Coordinates of C-alpha atoms in Angstrom, one line a residue:
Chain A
X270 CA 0.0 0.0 0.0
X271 CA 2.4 2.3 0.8
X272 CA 4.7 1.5 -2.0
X273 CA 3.7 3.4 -4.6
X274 CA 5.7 6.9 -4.2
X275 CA 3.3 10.2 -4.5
X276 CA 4.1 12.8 -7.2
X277 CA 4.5 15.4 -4.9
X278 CA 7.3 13.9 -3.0
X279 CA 9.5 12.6 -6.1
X280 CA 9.7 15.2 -8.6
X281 CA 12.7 17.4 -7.6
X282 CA 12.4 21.3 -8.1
X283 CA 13.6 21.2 -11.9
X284 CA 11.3 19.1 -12.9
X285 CA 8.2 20.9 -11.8
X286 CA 9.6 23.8 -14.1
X287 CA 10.3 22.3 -16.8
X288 CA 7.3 21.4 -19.9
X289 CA 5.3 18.3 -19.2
X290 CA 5.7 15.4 -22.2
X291 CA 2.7 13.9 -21.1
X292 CA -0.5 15.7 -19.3
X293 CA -1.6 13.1 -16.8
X294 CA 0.8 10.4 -15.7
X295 CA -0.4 7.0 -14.6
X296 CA 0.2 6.8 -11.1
X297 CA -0.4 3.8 -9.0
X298 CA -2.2 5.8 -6.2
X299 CA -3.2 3.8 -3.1
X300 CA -2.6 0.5 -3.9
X301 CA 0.5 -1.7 -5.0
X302 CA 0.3 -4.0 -7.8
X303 CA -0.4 -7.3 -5.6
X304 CA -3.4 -5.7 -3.8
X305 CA -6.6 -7.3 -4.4
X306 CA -9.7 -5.5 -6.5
X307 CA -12.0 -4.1 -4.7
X308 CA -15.5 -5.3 -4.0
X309 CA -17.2 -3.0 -6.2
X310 CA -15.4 -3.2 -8.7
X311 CA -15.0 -6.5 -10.0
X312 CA -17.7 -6.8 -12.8
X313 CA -16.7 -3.2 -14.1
X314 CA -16.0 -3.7 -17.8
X315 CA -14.3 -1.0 -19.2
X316 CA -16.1 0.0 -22.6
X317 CA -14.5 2.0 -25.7
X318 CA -16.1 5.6 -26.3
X319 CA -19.2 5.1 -28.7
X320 CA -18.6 6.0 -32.1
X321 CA -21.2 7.2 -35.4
X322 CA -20.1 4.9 -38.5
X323 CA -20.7 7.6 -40.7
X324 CA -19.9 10.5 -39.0
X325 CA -16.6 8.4 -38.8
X326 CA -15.9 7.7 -42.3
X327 CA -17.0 11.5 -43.2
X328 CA -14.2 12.4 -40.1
X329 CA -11.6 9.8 -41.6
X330 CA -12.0 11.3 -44.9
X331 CA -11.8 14.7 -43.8
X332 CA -8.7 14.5 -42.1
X333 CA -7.4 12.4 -44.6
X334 CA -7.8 15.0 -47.0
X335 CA -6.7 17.5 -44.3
X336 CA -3.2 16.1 -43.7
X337 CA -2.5 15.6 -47.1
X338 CA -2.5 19.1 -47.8
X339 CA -1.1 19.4 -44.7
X340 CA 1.8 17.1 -45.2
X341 CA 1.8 18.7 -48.7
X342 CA 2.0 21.9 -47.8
X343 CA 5.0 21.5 -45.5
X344 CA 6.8 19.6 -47.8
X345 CA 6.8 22.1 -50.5
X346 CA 7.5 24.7 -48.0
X347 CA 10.6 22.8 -47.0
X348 CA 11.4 22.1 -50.3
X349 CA 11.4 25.6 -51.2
X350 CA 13.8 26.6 -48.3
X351 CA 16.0 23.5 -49.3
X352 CA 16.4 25.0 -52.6
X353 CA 17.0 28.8 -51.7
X354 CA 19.8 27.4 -49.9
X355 CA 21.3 25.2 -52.0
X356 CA 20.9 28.2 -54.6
X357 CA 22.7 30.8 -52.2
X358 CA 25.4 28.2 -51.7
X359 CA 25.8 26.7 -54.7
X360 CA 23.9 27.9 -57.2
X361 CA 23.8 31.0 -59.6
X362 CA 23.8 33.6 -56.9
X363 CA 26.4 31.8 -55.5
X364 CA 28.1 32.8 -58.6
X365 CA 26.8 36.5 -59.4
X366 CA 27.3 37.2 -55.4
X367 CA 31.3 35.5 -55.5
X368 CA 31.7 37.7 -58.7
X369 CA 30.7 40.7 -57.9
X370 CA 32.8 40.0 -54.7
X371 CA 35.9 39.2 -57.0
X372 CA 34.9 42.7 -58.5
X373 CA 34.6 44.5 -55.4
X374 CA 37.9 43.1 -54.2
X375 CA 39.4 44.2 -57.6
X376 CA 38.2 47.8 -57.6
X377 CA 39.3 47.9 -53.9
X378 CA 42.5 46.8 -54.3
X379 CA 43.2 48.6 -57.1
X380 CA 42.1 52.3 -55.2
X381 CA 44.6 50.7 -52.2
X382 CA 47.4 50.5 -54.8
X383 CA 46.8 53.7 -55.9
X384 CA 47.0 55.2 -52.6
X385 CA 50.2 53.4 -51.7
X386 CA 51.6 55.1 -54.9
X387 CA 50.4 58.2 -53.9
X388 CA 51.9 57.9 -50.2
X389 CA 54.9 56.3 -51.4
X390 CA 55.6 59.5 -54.1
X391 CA 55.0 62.0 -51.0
X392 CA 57.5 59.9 -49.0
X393 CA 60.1 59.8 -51.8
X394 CA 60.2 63.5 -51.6
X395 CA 60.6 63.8 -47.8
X396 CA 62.8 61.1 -47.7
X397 CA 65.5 63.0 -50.3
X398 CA 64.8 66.2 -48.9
X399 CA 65.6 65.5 -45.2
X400 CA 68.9 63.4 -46.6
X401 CA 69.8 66.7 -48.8
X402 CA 69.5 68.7 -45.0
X403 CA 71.1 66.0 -43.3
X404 CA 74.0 66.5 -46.1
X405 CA 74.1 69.6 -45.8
X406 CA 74.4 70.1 -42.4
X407 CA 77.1 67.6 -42.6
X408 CA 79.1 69.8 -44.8
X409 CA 78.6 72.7 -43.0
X410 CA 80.0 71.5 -39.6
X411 CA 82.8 69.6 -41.5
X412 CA 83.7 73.2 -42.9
X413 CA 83.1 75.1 -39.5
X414 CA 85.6 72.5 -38.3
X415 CA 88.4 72.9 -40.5
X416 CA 88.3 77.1 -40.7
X417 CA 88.6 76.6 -36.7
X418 CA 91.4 74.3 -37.2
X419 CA 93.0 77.1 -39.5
X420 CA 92.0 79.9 -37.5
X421 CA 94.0 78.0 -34.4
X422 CA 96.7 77.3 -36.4
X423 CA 96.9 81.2 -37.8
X424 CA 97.1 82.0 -33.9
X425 CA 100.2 79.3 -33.0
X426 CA 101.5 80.8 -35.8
X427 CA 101.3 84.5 -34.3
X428 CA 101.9 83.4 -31.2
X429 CA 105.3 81.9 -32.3
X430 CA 106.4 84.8 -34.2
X431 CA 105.9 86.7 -31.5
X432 CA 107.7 84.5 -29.0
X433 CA 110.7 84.7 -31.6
X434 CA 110.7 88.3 -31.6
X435 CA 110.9 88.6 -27.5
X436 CA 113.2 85.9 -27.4
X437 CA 115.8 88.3 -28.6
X438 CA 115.8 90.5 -25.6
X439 CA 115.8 86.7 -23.2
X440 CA 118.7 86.8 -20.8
X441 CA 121.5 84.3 -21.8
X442 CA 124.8 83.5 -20.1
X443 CA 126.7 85.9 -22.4
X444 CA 124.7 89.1 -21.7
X445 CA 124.3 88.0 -18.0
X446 CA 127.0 90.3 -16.5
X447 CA 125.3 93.2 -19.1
X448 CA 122.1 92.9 -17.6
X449 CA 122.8 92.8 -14.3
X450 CA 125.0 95.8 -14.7
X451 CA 121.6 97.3 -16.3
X452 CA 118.8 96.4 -13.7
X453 CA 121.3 97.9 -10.9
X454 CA 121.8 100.9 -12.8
X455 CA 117.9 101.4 -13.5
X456 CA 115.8 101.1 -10.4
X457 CA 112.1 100.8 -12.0
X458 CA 109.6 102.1 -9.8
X459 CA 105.6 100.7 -9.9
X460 CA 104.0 103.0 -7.3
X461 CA 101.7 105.4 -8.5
X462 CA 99.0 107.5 -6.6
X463 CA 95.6 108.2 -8.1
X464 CA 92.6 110.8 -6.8
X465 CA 88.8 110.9 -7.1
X466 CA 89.3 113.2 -10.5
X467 CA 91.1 110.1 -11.7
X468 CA 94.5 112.4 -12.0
X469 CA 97.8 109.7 -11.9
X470 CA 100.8 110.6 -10.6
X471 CA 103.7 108.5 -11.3
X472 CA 106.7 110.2 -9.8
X473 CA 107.2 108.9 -6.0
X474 CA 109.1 109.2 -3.7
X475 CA 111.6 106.2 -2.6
X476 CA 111.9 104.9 0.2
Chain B
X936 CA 105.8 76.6 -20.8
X937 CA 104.1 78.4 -18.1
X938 CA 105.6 81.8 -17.5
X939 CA 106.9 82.5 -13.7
X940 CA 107.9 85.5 -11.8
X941 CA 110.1 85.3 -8.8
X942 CA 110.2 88.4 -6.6
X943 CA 113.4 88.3 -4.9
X944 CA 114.7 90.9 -1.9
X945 CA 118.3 90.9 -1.3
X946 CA 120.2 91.6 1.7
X947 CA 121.2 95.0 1.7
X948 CA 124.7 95.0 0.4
X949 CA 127.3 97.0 -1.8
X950 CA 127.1 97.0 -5.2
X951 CA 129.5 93.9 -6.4
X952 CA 128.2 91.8 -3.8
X953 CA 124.6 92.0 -4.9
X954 CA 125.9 91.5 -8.9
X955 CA 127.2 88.1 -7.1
X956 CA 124.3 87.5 -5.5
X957 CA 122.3 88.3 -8.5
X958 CA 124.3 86.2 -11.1
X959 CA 124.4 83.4 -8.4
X960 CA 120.8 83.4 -9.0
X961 CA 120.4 83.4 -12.5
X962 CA 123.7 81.1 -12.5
X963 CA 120.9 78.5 -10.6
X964 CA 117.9 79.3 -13.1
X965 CA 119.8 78.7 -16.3
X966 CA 121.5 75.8 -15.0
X967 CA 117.8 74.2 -14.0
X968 CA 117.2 74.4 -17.6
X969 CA 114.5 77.5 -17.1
X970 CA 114.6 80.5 -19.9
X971 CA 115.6 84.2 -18.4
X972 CA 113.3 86.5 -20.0
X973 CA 113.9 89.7 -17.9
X974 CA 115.4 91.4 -14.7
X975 CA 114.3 94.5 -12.7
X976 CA 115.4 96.4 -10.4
X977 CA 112.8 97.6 -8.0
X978 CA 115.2 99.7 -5.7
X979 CA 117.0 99.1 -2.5
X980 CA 114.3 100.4 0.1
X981 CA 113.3 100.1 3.7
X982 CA 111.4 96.8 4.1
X983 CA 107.9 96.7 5.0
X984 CA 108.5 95.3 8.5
X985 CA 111.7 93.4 10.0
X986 CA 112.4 90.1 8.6
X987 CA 114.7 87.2 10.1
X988 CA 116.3 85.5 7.7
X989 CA 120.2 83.1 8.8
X990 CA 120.3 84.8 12.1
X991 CA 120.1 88.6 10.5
X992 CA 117.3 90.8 11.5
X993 CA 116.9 92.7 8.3
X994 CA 115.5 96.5 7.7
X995 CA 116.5 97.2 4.4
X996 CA 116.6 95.4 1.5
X997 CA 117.0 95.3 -2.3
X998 CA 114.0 94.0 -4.3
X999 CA 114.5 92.4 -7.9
X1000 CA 112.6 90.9 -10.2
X1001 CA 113.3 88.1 -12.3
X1002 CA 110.7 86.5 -15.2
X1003 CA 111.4 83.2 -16.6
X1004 CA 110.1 80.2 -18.1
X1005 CA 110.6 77.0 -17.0
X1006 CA 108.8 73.6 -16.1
X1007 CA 106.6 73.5 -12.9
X1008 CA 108.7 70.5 -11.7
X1009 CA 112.0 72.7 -11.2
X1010 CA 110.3 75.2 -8.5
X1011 CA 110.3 73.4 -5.6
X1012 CA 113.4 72.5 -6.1
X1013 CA 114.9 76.3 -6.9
X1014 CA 113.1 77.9 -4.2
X1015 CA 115.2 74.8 -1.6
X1016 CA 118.1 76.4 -3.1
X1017 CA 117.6 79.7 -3.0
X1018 CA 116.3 79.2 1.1
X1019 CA 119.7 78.0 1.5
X1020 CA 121.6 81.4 -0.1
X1021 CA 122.4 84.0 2.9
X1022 CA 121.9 86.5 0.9
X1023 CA 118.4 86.4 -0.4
X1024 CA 116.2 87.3 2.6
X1025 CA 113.2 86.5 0.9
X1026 CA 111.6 84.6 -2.4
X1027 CA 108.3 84.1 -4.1
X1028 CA 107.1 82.3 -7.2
X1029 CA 104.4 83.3 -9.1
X1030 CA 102.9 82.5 -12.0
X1031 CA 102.2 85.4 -14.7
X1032 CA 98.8 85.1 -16.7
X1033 CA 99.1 85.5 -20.4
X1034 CA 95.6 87.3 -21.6
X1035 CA 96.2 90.8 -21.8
X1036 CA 95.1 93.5 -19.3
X1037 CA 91.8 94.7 -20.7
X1038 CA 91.4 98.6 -19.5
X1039 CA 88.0 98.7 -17.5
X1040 CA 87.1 101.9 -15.8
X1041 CA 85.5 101.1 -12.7
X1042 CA 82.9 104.3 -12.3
X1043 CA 84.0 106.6 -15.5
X1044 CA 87.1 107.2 -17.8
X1045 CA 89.5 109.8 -16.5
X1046 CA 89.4 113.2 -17.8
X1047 CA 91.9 114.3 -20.6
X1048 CA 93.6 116.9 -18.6
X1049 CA 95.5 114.4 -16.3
X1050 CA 98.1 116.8 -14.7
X1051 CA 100.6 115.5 -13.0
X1052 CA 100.0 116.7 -8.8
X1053 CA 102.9 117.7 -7.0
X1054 CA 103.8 114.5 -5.3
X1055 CA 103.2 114.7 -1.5
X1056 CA 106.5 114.7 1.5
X1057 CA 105.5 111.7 3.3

């Protein structure tokens, strides 16, 4: 009696949810399989539905008509789709569609190369000019360089002429005795006195 | 080479003994290899203050300038040598700049009509 499990208690939560397959389920209820039938029930015989011969045959022709057209219908339907698709994949829109493709590719990649062309001519030009510049400039410090390297030598130059010219007057083991004899006789004297008016005086008196 | 100038001041002395002294001196310079360019004579005078110099207290003195070139090494060395001379009271070495003396005015250029003052009896 107790064997047969109630709906309530087996279905977990999902299954409530979800769509039913079938509307009513056949549930044992009560009683098990084993359990005797009850009293008042034991001459029940269960009988079909009663059914009109001719309302019947005029229902079974009916719906045969009805799902032929039915069945018909759908198949031409389906038919109909089948073949779109196999046209758009296949078939001659495949084609026109994949050539006008190719063409629009083409055209596009034509107007790209163009471009590039374009770009590339406008880069040439930058390109060479910047390398002229960089030339340029090149030259221009390699010059500045060497005019400094002349201009220093000019000044060694002076300088060593000059040098020569004093070195006449140096003091050399020969003329030592002279120029001794020449300092002692000429005292040089480095003091001078100077006012607010900016008036020098170089005569002093030694001390 | 750089370009020195020793500022030397003599012991007070006659005449031939400071040539001695003085050729002593450059005797020393030339010898170290250094080139003589010039020597002044900056007078005998009365020396700033007293200086001790070999036992010798020291009022008067003659000061003499000498310019020269030579290499930095042989300075050290010349100014030992020259501490050890009696006669030379005092020395210094210094070095002389080459750039030439530019003439600045430090509040306005001095007037043309720079007579000369009578100079005062100190």
């Amino acid at each position: 009696m107790f064997q047969a499990l109630s709906k309530t208690v087996r279905a977990p939560v999902a299954r409530i949810l979800a769509p039913r397959a079938v509307l009513v389920e056949t549930v044992r209820g009560r009683k098990s399989r084993t359990d005797p039938k009850a009293k008042s029930k034991i001459g029940r015989i269960k009988y079909p539905p009663p059914v009109d011969p001719e309302e019947m045959v005029v229902l079974k022709e009916r719906f045969t008509e009805y799902t032929l057209i039915m069945r018909a219908l759908r198949m031409q339907f389906k038919e109909e789709m089948l073949r779109k698709r196999y046209d758009e994949e296949t078939g001659s829109l495949a084609e026109a569609r994949a050539k006008q493709e190719a063409e629009e590719h083409q055209s596009l990649m034509a107007w790209n190369n163009q471009e590039n062309e374009r770009l590339r001519k406008i880069r040439e030009l930058r390109v060479q000019q910047e390398q002229e510049q960089l030339d340029r400039q090149l030259r221009e410090v390699a010059l500045a360089r060497q005019q400094a390297l002349e201009e220093l030598v000019k000044e060694k130059e002076l300088e060593i002429l000059t040098l020569q010219e004093d070195a006449k007057t140096f003091i050399t083991l020969e003329n030592l005795d002279q120029r001794i004899e020449e300092a002692l006789d000429n005292p040089k004297n480095y003091n001078f006195a100077i006012d607010k008016e900016g008036r020098v005086v170089k005569k002093t008196v030694m001390q | 080479m750089p370009r020195y100038e020793l500022s030397l001041i003599l012991k007070a002395m006659q005449r031939p003994e400071t040539a001695a002294a003085l050729r002593r001196t450059m005797e020393t310079l030339l010898q170290r290899g250094a080139v003589v360019r010039d020597l002044e004579n900056l007078g005998e005078r009365r020396l700033p203050y007293k200086m001790s110099k070999h036992n010798l207290r020291h009022s008067r003195g003659g000061y003499f300038l000498v310019d020269f070139y030579s290499s930095p090494s042989m300075v050290t060395d010349l100014l030992d040598h020259l501490g050890r001379d009696v006669d030379i009271v005092r020395t210094t070495v210094l070095k002389k700049e080459e750039q030439p003396q530019s003439v600045s005015y430090c509040c306005s250029p001095p007037s043309p009509n720079s007579d000369s003052i009578s100079p005062s009896q100190s």
